[in-house]
Short mmCIF file of C-alpha atoms in Angstrom, two decimals:
data_model
loop_
_atom_site.label_atom_id
_atom_site.label_comp_id
_atom_site.label_asym_id
_atom_site.label_seq_id
_atom_site.Cartn_x
_atom_site.Cartn_y
_atom_site.Cartn_z
CA MET A 1 258.87 -49.78 311.86
CA SER A 2 262.40 -51.02 311.23
CA ARG A 3 263.42 -54.66 311.24
CA PRO A 4 264.18 -55.80 314.84
CA ASP A 5 267.81 -56.08 315.88
CA SER A 6 268.15 -59.51 317.48
CA THR A 7 271.17 -58.35 319.47
CA THR A 8 269.09 -55.87 321.47
CA THR A 9 266.83 -56.61 324.39
CA ILE A 10 263.42 -54.96 324.20
CA ALA A 11 261.04 -54.10 327.03
CA ALA A 12 257.43 -52.95 327.20
CA ILE A 13 254.34 -52.90 329.38
CA ALA A 14 252.23 -55.78 328.07
CA THR A 15 248.94 -54.98 329.82
CA PRO A 16 246.44 -52.26 328.81
CA GLN A 17 246.70 -48.69 330.01
CA GLY A 18 244.93 -47.81 333.22
CA ALA A 19 244.84 -49.16 336.76
CA GLY A 20 244.30 -52.86 337.43
CA GLY A 21 245.03 -55.64 339.87
CA ILE A 22 248.01 -56.90 337.84
CA GLY A 23 250.32 -55.22 335.38
CA ILE A 24 252.91 -57.11 333.34
CA LEU A 25 256.18 -55.96 331.84
CA ARG A 26 257.90 -58.12 329.26
CA LEU A 27 261.54 -58.32 328.16
CA SER A 28 262.89 -60.27 325.20
CA GLY A 29 266.46 -60.62 323.97
CA PRO A 30 269.89 -61.89 324.96
CA ASP A 31 270.09 -59.70 328.08
CA ALA A 32 266.54 -60.19 329.31
CA LEU A 33 267.52 -62.05 332.49
CA PRO A 34 270.57 -59.91 333.44
CA LEU A 35 268.51 -56.74 333.00
CA ALA A 36 265.67 -58.12 335.12
CA LEU A 37 268.12 -59.14 337.84
CA ARG A 38 269.34 -55.55 338.09
CA LEU A 39 265.91 -54.61 339.43
CA LEU A 40 265.83 -57.26 342.15
CA ARG A 41 267.27 -57.16 345.67
CA ASN A 42 270.57 -59.04 346.09
CA PRO A 43 270.85 -59.97 342.40
CA ASP A 44 274.23 -61.71 342.90
CA ASN A 45 272.61 -64.32 345.11
CA LEU A 46 269.68 -65.07 342.81
CA SER A 47 269.28 -67.87 340.32
CA PHE A 48 266.38 -68.57 337.98
CA LEU A 49 265.15 -71.81 336.54
CA PRO A 50 263.26 -71.65 333.24
CA ASN A 51 259.45 -71.67 333.38
CA GLN A 52 259.27 -71.06 337.13
CA SER A 53 257.63 -68.05 338.74
CA VAL A 54 259.28 -66.55 341.82
CA PHE A 55 258.25 -63.78 344.22
CA HIS A 56 260.72 -60.87 344.42
CA LEU A 57 260.97 -57.23 345.43
CA ILE A 58 261.54 -54.69 342.65
CA VAL A 59 264.17 -52.24 343.86
CA ASN A 60 265.75 -49.06 342.54
CA GLN A 61 269.39 -50.07 343.01
CA GLU A 62 270.59 -46.46 343.11
CA THR A 63 268.36 -45.46 346.03
CA ASP A 64 267.59 -48.92 347.47
CA GLU A 65 263.93 -47.90 347.34
CA VAL A 66 261.42 -50.76 347.02
CA ILE A 67 259.22 -50.03 344.02
CA ASP A 68 256.83 -52.97 344.31
CA GLU A 69 256.41 -56.65 344.96
CA ALA A 70 256.37 -58.80 341.83
CA ILE A 71 256.19 -62.31 340.41
CA VAL A 72 259.07 -62.84 337.99
CA THR A 73 259.07 -65.61 335.37
CA TYR A 74 261.98 -66.55 333.12
CA TYR A 75 261.59 -68.36 329.77
CA ARG A 76 264.80 -69.58 328.17
CA GLY A 77 265.05 -69.33 324.39
CA PRO A 78 264.25 -70.90 322.05
CA HIS A 79 261.43 -72.28 324.21
CA SER A 80 259.60 -68.98 324.59
CA PHE A 81 257.05 -66.97 322.65
CA THR A 82 259.66 -64.95 320.78
CA GLY A 83 262.24 -67.74 320.55
CA GLU A 84 264.61 -65.58 322.63
CA ASP A 85 265.21 -65.32 326.37
CA VAL A 86 262.06 -63.75 327.83
CA VAL A 87 261.32 -62.41 331.32
CA GLU A 88 257.87 -61.34 332.49
CA ILE A 89 257.49 -59.18 335.59
CA ALA A 90 253.99 -59.16 337.11
CA CYS A 91 253.56 -56.14 339.40
CA HIS A 92 250.54 -54.46 340.88
CA GLY A 93 248.69 -52.73 338.07
CA SER A 94 249.44 -49.13 338.99
CA PRO A 95 250.38 -47.09 335.88
CA VAL A 96 252.88 -45.17 338.03
CA VAL A 97 254.59 -48.37 339.23
CA LEU A 98 254.68 -49.91 335.75
CA ALA A 99 256.09 -46.73 334.20
CA GLU A 100 258.81 -46.58 336.86
CA VAL A 101 259.82 -50.22 336.37
CA LEU A 102 259.96 -49.71 332.61
CA ARG A 103 262.06 -46.56 333.11
CA LEU A 104 264.53 -48.52 335.23
CA LEU A 105 264.76 -51.30 332.64
CA ILE A 106 265.48 -48.82 329.85
CA ALA A 107 268.01 -47.00 332.04
CA ALA A 108 269.71 -50.37 332.58
CA GLY A 109 270.09 -50.91 328.84
CA ALA A 110 266.82 -52.26 327.46
CA VAL A 111 265.28 -50.72 324.35
CA ALA A 112 261.63 -49.66 324.33
CA ALA A 113 259.73 -52.15 322.16
CA GLN A 114 257.88 -50.95 319.09
CA ALA A 115 254.31 -51.93 318.25
CA GLY A 116 254.12 -55.65 317.52
CA GLU A 117 257.85 -56.21 318.00
CA PHE A 118 257.46 -59.23 320.29
CA SER A 119 255.21 -60.97 317.78
CA MET A 120 257.51 -59.93 314.94
CA ARG A 121 260.47 -61.58 316.69
CA ALA A 122 258.39 -64.71 317.18
CA PHE A 123 257.66 -64.71 313.44
CA LEU A 124 261.25 -64.03 312.38
CA ASN A 125 262.48 -66.75 314.73
CA GLN A 126 259.95 -69.16 313.16
CA ARG A 127 258.00 -69.69 316.36
CA ILE A 128 254.82 -68.72 314.51
CA ASP A 129 253.92 -67.99 310.90
CA LEU A 130 252.30 -64.80 309.67
CA THR A 131 248.71 -66.12 309.83
CA GLN A 132 249.22 -66.97 313.49
CA ALA A 133 250.79 -63.58 314.23
CA GLU A 134 247.88 -61.72 312.60
CA ALA A 135 245.42 -63.94 314.46
CA ILE A 136 247.00 -62.89 317.77
CA ASN A 137 246.10 -59.30 316.92
CA ASP A 138 242.57 -60.39 315.95
CA LEU A 139 242.19 -62.30 319.22
CA ILE A 140 243.27 -59.29 321.26
CA HIS A 141 240.70 -57.08 319.51
CA ALA A 142 237.87 -59.64 319.39
CA GLN A 143 234.54 -58.15 320.46
CA THR A 144 232.35 -61.25 320.27
CA ARG A 145 232.84 -64.80 321.50
CA PHE A 146 232.68 -66.16 317.95
CA GLN A 147 235.37 -63.70 316.79
CA ALA A 148 237.55 -64.93 319.64
CA ARG A 149 236.90 -68.60 318.76
CA VAL A 150 237.84 -68.09 315.12
CA ALA A 151 240.96 -66.10 316.02
CA ALA A 152 242.00 -68.70 318.62
CA ARG A 153 241.84 -71.47 316.01
CA GLN A 154 243.98 -69.40 313.69
CA VAL A 155 246.49 -68.71 316.48
CA ARG A 156 246.83 -72.48 316.79
CA GLY A 157 247.71 -72.60 313.07
CA GLU A 158 244.45 -73.88 311.54
CA VAL A 159 244.80 -71.88 308.31
CA SER A 160 248.43 -72.97 307.95
CA ARG A 161 247.45 -76.61 308.46
CA GLN A 162 244.88 -76.30 305.70
CA LEU A 163 247.42 -74.78 303.32
CA GLN A 164 250.40 -77.01 304.11
CA PRO A 165 249.30 -80.14 302.18
CA ILE A 166 248.40 -77.98 299.17
CA LYS A 167 251.82 -76.34 299.22
CA GLU A 168 253.51 -79.71 299.55
CA GLY A 169 251.46 -81.04 296.64
CA LEU A 170 252.38 -78.07 294.46
CA ILE A 171 256.05 -78.59 295.29
CA GLU A 172 255.78 -82.25 294.24
CA LEU A 173 254.22 -81.23 290.94
CA ILE A 174 256.87 -78.57 290.36
CA VAL A 175 259.71 -81.01 291.12
CA HIS A 176 258.21 -83.60 288.80
CA PHE A 177 257.73 -81.14 285.95
CA GLU A 178 261.17 -79.61 286.47
CA SER A 179 262.70 -83.08 286.29
CA THR A 180 260.74 -83.90 283.16
CA VAL A 181 262.01 -80.73 281.50
CA GLU A 182 265.60 -81.05 282.74
CA PHE A 183 266.17 -84.76 282.13
CA VAL A 184 263.92 -85.46 279.19
CA GLU A 185 266.78 -87.25 277.47
CA ASP A 186 266.93 -89.80 280.33
CA ASP A 187 263.75 -91.44 279.10
CA LEU A 188 261.78 -90.86 282.32
CA ASP A 189 258.27 -92.22 282.65
CA PRO A 190 255.87 -90.14 280.52
CA LEU A 191 253.72 -87.56 282.23
CA ASN A 192 250.51 -89.08 283.51
CA LEU A 193 248.39 -86.16 282.39
CA SER A 194 245.06 -87.28 283.81
CA LEU A 195 246.61 -87.97 287.24
CA HIS A 196 248.23 -84.55 287.49
CA LEU A 197 245.12 -82.78 286.24
CA ALA A 198 243.10 -84.59 288.91
CA ARG A 199 245.57 -83.47 291.59
CA MET A 200 245.31 -79.88 290.41
CA ASP A 201 241.52 -80.11 290.50
CA GLU A 202 241.68 -81.36 294.09
CA TYR A 203 244.00 -78.54 295.17
CA ALA A 204 241.78 -76.00 293.42
CA LYS A 205 238.74 -77.40 295.20
CA ARG A 206 240.41 -76.97 298.60
CA LEU A 207 241.48 -73.43 297.77
CA GLU A 208 237.97 -72.58 296.58
CA ARG A 209 236.55 -73.86 299.86
CA LEU A 210 238.91 -71.69 301.88
CA SER A 211 238.37 -68.66 299.65
CA SER A 212 234.58 -68.97 299.83
CA SER A 213 234.75 -68.82 303.63
CA TYR A 214 235.86 -65.18 303.36
CA ARG A 215 232.27 -64.10 302.77
CA LEU A 216 231.47 -65.14 306.34
CA GLY A 217 234.94 -64.27 307.62
CA ARG A 218 234.64 -60.68 306.47
CA LEU A 219 231.40 -60.32 308.40
CA ILE A 220 232.98 -61.87 311.50
CA ARG A 221 235.97 -59.55 311.33
CA THR A 222 234.46 -56.21 310.26
CA GLY A 223 230.80 -56.58 311.20
CA VAL A 224 227.61 -55.51 309.43
CA ARG A 225 225.57 -52.31 309.34
CA LEU A 226 221.88 -53.11 309.62
CA ALA A 227 219.39 -50.28 309.01
CA LEU A 228 215.78 -50.38 310.23
CA ILE A 229 213.58 -48.36 307.87
CA GLY A 230 209.89 -47.60 307.53
CA LEU A 231 207.22 -44.93 307.86
CA PRO A 232 206.94 -42.94 311.11
CA ASN A 233 205.31 -44.67 314.10
CA VAL A 234 205.52 -48.26 312.79
CA GLY A 235 207.73 -49.30 315.72
CA LYS A 236 211.25 -49.10 314.33
CA SER A 237 212.62 -47.72 317.59
CA SER A 238 210.73 -50.35 319.57
CA ILE A 239 212.27 -53.14 317.44
CA PHE A 240 215.64 -51.39 317.81
CA ASN A 241 215.35 -51.42 321.61
CA ALA A 242 214.02 -54.97 321.68
CA LEU A 243 216.93 -56.33 319.66
CA LEU A 244 219.41 -54.49 321.90
CA GLY A 245 217.70 -55.64 325.08
CA PHE A 246 217.57 -52.15 326.60
CA ASP A 247 215.93 -48.78 325.91
CA ARG A 248 218.36 -46.87 323.72
CA ALA A 249 215.87 -45.02 321.51
CA ILE A 250 213.03 -42.82 322.73
CA VAL A 251 209.67 -44.41 321.96
CA THR A 252 206.35 -42.47 321.93
CA HIS A 253 203.06 -42.67 320.08
CA VAL A 254 203.85 -39.37 318.36
CA PRO A 255 204.89 -39.85 314.70
CA GLY A 256 208.31 -38.42 313.92
CA THR A 257 209.73 -38.89 317.44
CA THR A 258 213.00 -40.19 315.96
CA ARG A 259 214.52 -37.16 314.25
CA ASP A 260 218.03 -38.51 313.70
CA THR A 261 219.72 -41.86 313.15
CA LEU A 262 220.80 -43.80 316.23
CA SER A 263 223.33 -46.62 316.17
CA GLU A 264 224.37 -49.24 318.68
CA GLY A 265 226.46 -52.40 318.55
CA LEU A 266 225.29 -55.93 319.21
CA SER A 267 226.09 -59.42 317.96
CA ILE A 268 223.93 -62.16 316.49
CA GLU A 269 225.42 -65.66 316.63
CA GLY A 270 228.83 -64.09 317.07
CA ILE A 271 228.60 -61.77 314.06
CA PRO A 272 229.03 -58.14 315.17
CA LEU A 273 226.34 -55.76 313.96
CA THR A 274 225.90 -52.02 314.07
CA LEU A 275 222.15 -51.59 314.41
CA VAL A 276 220.89 -48.29 312.98
CA ASP A 277 217.50 -46.83 313.92
CA THR A 278 216.41 -44.31 311.30
CA ALA A 279 213.92 -41.50 311.19
CA GLY A 280 210.63 -42.36 309.52
CA ILE A 281 210.64 -41.42 305.85
CA ARG A 282 207.78 -39.16 304.81
CA GLU A 283 207.12 -35.80 303.19
CA THR A 284 207.25 -33.13 305.91
CA GLU A 285 207.47 -29.37 306.30
CA ASP A 286 209.33 -29.73 309.61
CA VAL A 287 212.92 -28.59 308.97
CA VAL A 288 214.45 -30.81 311.65
CA GLU A 289 212.47 -33.89 310.59
CA ARG A 290 213.39 -33.26 306.95
CA ILE A 291 217.09 -33.28 307.87
CA GLY A 292 216.48 -36.56 309.70
CA VAL A 293 214.89 -38.05 306.59
CA GLU A 294 217.94 -37.09 304.53
CA ARG A 295 220.22 -38.73 307.09
CA THR A 296 218.05 -41.82 306.95
CA LYS A 297 218.60 -42.07 303.20
CA SER A 298 222.36 -41.77 303.75
CA ALA A 299 222.22 -44.50 306.42
CA ILE A 300 220.34 -46.76 304.04
CA ALA A 301 222.95 -46.20 301.35
CA ASP A 302 225.71 -47.20 303.80
CA ALA A 303 223.88 -50.27 305.16
CA ASP A 304 224.88 -53.85 304.40
CA LEU A 305 221.45 -55.14 305.41
CA ILE A 306 218.09 -53.30 305.17
CA VAL A 307 215.20 -54.42 307.37
CA ALA A 308 211.83 -52.81 306.68
CA VAL A 309 209.38 -52.48 309.56
CA VAL A 310 205.61 -52.23 308.99
CA ASP A 311 202.73 -51.78 311.40
CA SER A 312 200.49 -54.84 311.63
CA GLN A 313 197.48 -52.55 311.93
CA SER A 314 198.15 -50.77 308.65
CA ARG A 315 197.23 -51.90 305.15
CA LEU A 316 200.28 -50.68 303.22
CA SER A 317 199.55 -47.20 301.97
CA PRO A 318 200.78 -46.10 298.54
CA GLU A 319 203.40 -43.99 300.34
CA GLU A 320 204.71 -47.09 302.14
CA THR A 321 204.70 -49.19 298.98
CA SER A 322 206.60 -46.48 297.13
CA LEU A 323 209.16 -46.29 299.93
CA PHE A 324 209.93 -50.02 299.87
CA GLU A 325 210.19 -50.04 296.10
CA GLN A 326 213.02 -47.48 296.31
CA PHE A 327 215.37 -49.67 298.32
CA PRO A 328 216.57 -53.31 298.15
CA ILE A 329 214.80 -54.71 301.21
CA ASP A 330 216.48 -57.81 302.67
CA LEU A 331 213.91 -58.60 305.36
CA PHE A 332 210.43 -57.43 306.38
CA VAL A 333 209.21 -57.27 309.98
CA ILE A 334 205.48 -57.00 310.73
CA ASN A 335 205.53 -55.34 314.15
CA LYS A 336 202.76 -55.11 316.81
CA CYS A 337 201.52 -58.62 316.06
CA ASP A 338 200.23 -58.85 319.62
CA LEU A 339 197.31 -56.62 318.60
CA PRO A 340 194.10 -58.07 317.16
CA ASP A 341 193.40 -58.11 313.43
CA ALA A 342 197.09 -58.08 312.65
CA MET A 343 198.22 -57.92 309.05
CA PRO A 344 198.89 -61.37 307.57
CA ALA A 345 202.32 -62.03 306.09
CA GLU A 346 200.70 -62.63 302.71
CA ALA A 347 199.85 -58.94 302.50
CA LEU A 348 203.54 -58.21 301.88
CA ARG A 349 204.03 -60.77 299.15
CA PRO A 350 203.81 -58.25 296.30
CA LEU A 351 206.78 -56.44 297.90
CA SER A 352 208.73 -59.42 299.23
CA VAL A 353 209.18 -61.89 296.42
CA ASP A 354 212.63 -62.76 297.74
CA ALA A 355 212.77 -61.06 301.14
CA PRO A 356 211.60 -63.16 304.13
CA VAL A 357 208.78 -61.86 306.33
CA VAL A 358 208.92 -62.16 310.14
CA ARG A 359 205.99 -61.43 312.45
CA ALA A 360 207.03 -59.95 315.79
CA SER A 361 205.98 -57.85 318.74
CA ALA A 362 208.51 -55.50 320.27
CA LEU A 363 206.19 -55.13 323.25
CA THR A 364 205.85 -58.81 324.19
CA GLY A 365 209.05 -60.14 322.65
CA ASP A 366 207.20 -62.64 320.47
CA GLY A 367 209.01 -63.32 317.20
CA LEU A 368 212.28 -61.64 318.23
CA ALA A 369 214.14 -64.95 318.30
CA GLU A 370 212.80 -65.68 314.81
CA LEU A 371 213.91 -62.19 313.71
CA ARG A 372 217.47 -62.76 314.95
CA GLU A 373 217.51 -66.16 313.27
CA ALA A 374 216.29 -64.66 309.99
CA ILE A 375 219.00 -61.97 310.13
CA HIS A 376 221.68 -64.58 310.80
CA ARG A 377 220.36 -66.85 308.06
CA HIS A 378 220.54 -64.00 305.56
CA LEU A 379 224.11 -63.12 306.56
CA VAL A 380 225.47 -66.65 306.18
CA ALA A 381 223.43 -67.57 303.10
CA GLY A 382 225.58 -69.28 300.51
CA VAL A 383 228.38 -70.12 302.95
CA GLY A 384 229.29 -73.78 302.69
CA ALA A 385 229.08 -76.13 305.67
CA GLY A 386 232.10 -77.63 307.32
CA ILE A 387 234.38 -74.57 307.04
CA GLU A 388 234.23 -73.51 310.69
CA ASP A 389 237.71 -74.86 311.45
CA ALA A 390 239.34 -72.65 308.82
CA ILE A 391 237.53 -69.38 308.12
CA ILE A 392 239.43 -66.74 306.17
CA THR A 393 238.85 -63.40 307.91
CA ASN A 394 241.78 -61.42 306.50
CA GLU A 395 241.44 -59.57 303.20
CA ARG A 396 245.16 -60.04 302.49
CA HIS A 397 244.77 -63.81 302.84
CA TYR A 398 241.71 -63.78 300.59
CA ALA A 399 243.49 -61.84 297.83
CA ALA A 400 246.46 -64.21 297.94
CA LEU A 401 244.16 -67.25 297.83
CA GLU A 402 242.40 -65.87 294.76
CA GLN A 403 245.77 -65.24 293.08
CA ALA A 404 246.92 -68.78 293.88
CA LEU A 405 243.65 -70.21 292.60
CA ALA A 406 243.85 -68.25 289.34
CA SER A 407 247.44 -69.39 288.75
CA LEU A 408 246.59 -73.02 289.50
CA ARG A 409 243.60 -72.95 287.15
CA GLN A 410 245.76 -71.45 284.41
CA ALA A 411 248.41 -74.17 284.86
CA ARG A 412 245.71 -76.83 284.64
CA GLN A 413 244.21 -75.21 281.55
CA ASP A 414 247.60 -75.03 279.81
CA LEU A 415 248.38 -78.69 280.50
CA ALA A 416 244.95 -79.82 279.36
CA ALA A 417 245.36 -77.79 276.16
CA GLY A 418 248.61 -79.60 275.34
CA PHE A 419 251.14 -76.92 276.23
CA THR A 420 254.54 -78.02 277.51
CA GLU A 421 255.44 -78.41 281.17
CA GLU A 422 257.52 -75.20 281.06
CA ILE A 423 254.36 -73.16 280.50
CA ALA A 424 252.53 -74.83 283.37
CA LEU A 425 255.55 -74.46 285.67
CA THR A 426 255.39 -70.66 285.46
CA HIS A 427 251.86 -70.65 286.87
CA LEU A 428 252.56 -73.36 289.45
CA HIS A 429 255.47 -71.34 290.83
CA GLN A 430 253.21 -68.28 291.01
CA ALA A 431 250.53 -70.27 292.86
CA LEU A 432 253.11 -71.45 295.39
CA ARG A 433 254.43 -67.90 295.88
CA SER A 434 250.90 -66.63 296.47
CA LEU A 435 250.31 -69.20 299.21
CA GLY A 436 253.66 -68.24 300.70
CA ILE A 437 252.44 -64.65 300.93
CA ILE A 438 249.72 -65.81 303.33
CA THR A 439 252.07 -67.55 305.74
CA GLY A 440 254.91 -65.07 305.28
CA GLU A 441 257.57 -67.02 303.39
CA THR A 442 257.46 -64.77 300.33
CA LEU A 443 256.59 -61.37 301.80
CA ILE A 444 259.06 -58.51 301.52
CA GLY A 445 260.22 -56.68 304.63
CA ASP A 446 258.23 -53.47 304.10
CA ILE A 447 254.94 -55.34 304.00
CA ILE A 448 255.85 -57.35 307.09
CA ASN A 449 256.70 -54.12 308.92
CA GLN A 450 253.38 -52.62 307.90
CA ILE A 451 251.45 -55.64 309.22
CA PHE A 452 253.14 -55.66 312.63
CA SER A 453 252.88 -51.89 313.04
CA THR A 454 249.13 -52.32 313.59
CA PHE A 455 249.76 -54.38 316.75
CA CYS A 456 249.70 -52.94 320.25
CA ILE A 457 252.87 -52.18 322.22
CA GLY A 458 253.97 -55.18 324.29
CA LYS A 459 252.69 -57.84 321.87
#
């Protein structure tokens, strides 16, 4: 993706492919309004006021054929999303109609927009910073309500607001140290070492808080693979179906019914999960079942969270104990607790020193809420409170935060050890550059192009 030419006017369909009630085309650039007017009837007699939507007919001027009815809205730059003149044409959502209107716009002189080019222009025109631009992409692709909430806060600039006072503080320190080095002969006030060390500690604490939120942010953004494991006929598929809320896996009383791994998506407290139902692990002569067992072991190796299911009517056979000792179990579920003489949770204590134990019944639904809560509690364990307003979900942001934090700590260490301000300045400048990478001030063009190339056309 090449750097946008601000002298061109770009056009694209901004709504998803397929038929719908409404379809929107977007233009941005110096000729956005003149090009849009060329598609309207009697363009010489039309005038547009910014931020007003007007009903018009879309017409092929060469044939005078009416293509569609549309609502046309004009946004005058710099008070638009891209910072340029923008026109949005809302037609009926027929792919044929939208393609024809786009063809006419390009024939009139517009250039087909590349992926993410509208957002890239907004970034280059300083309407948004890079964290906000990336959050737009996250918001578009959000699959859970919590993902959308986090992305929406970042679109509004929450991460940038958290970083801004730290960047300003680093600049103040850099200016002070630069002045001390440059004008030492002017007998300036001596460096108040303890004050500046305290400020660095405070900035490091804020960066640590943001960086630590990535543990949760990564789960929110990429999701978690959760594998249900256990011996045949303990109710793994029943728990699988119960968590999903519908019958996805076949459930019978015959051991070995599940011959292959099944997976399905769901979310728990806004964290997306891929739930994997595995074949029961046991020694078998059945060729198909043996292949299923091998696939189960592969699924366990790929899982982020392993939940072991046991039958409340069993008493933990040596085979079962051996199975659970092979894998790092994160959570135990005692299923079929609606039946009499159910296994007590204490029976699993030798196997679950650290792993919680939940009693549940896939048949009646008892304990399922507790199971979901236990899964969520395990996922967010160790995540500090009070970080919801600024959760780092982007690996690029996390890496830059860690670089900034390392540089800031090194500057603090050098000052405390008695090194001169010149030594500390090197690391302070690096810390500031690393924070600038997050918001886009210090990123080179190739990386910016790579980021925006992952966006959809029309955004």
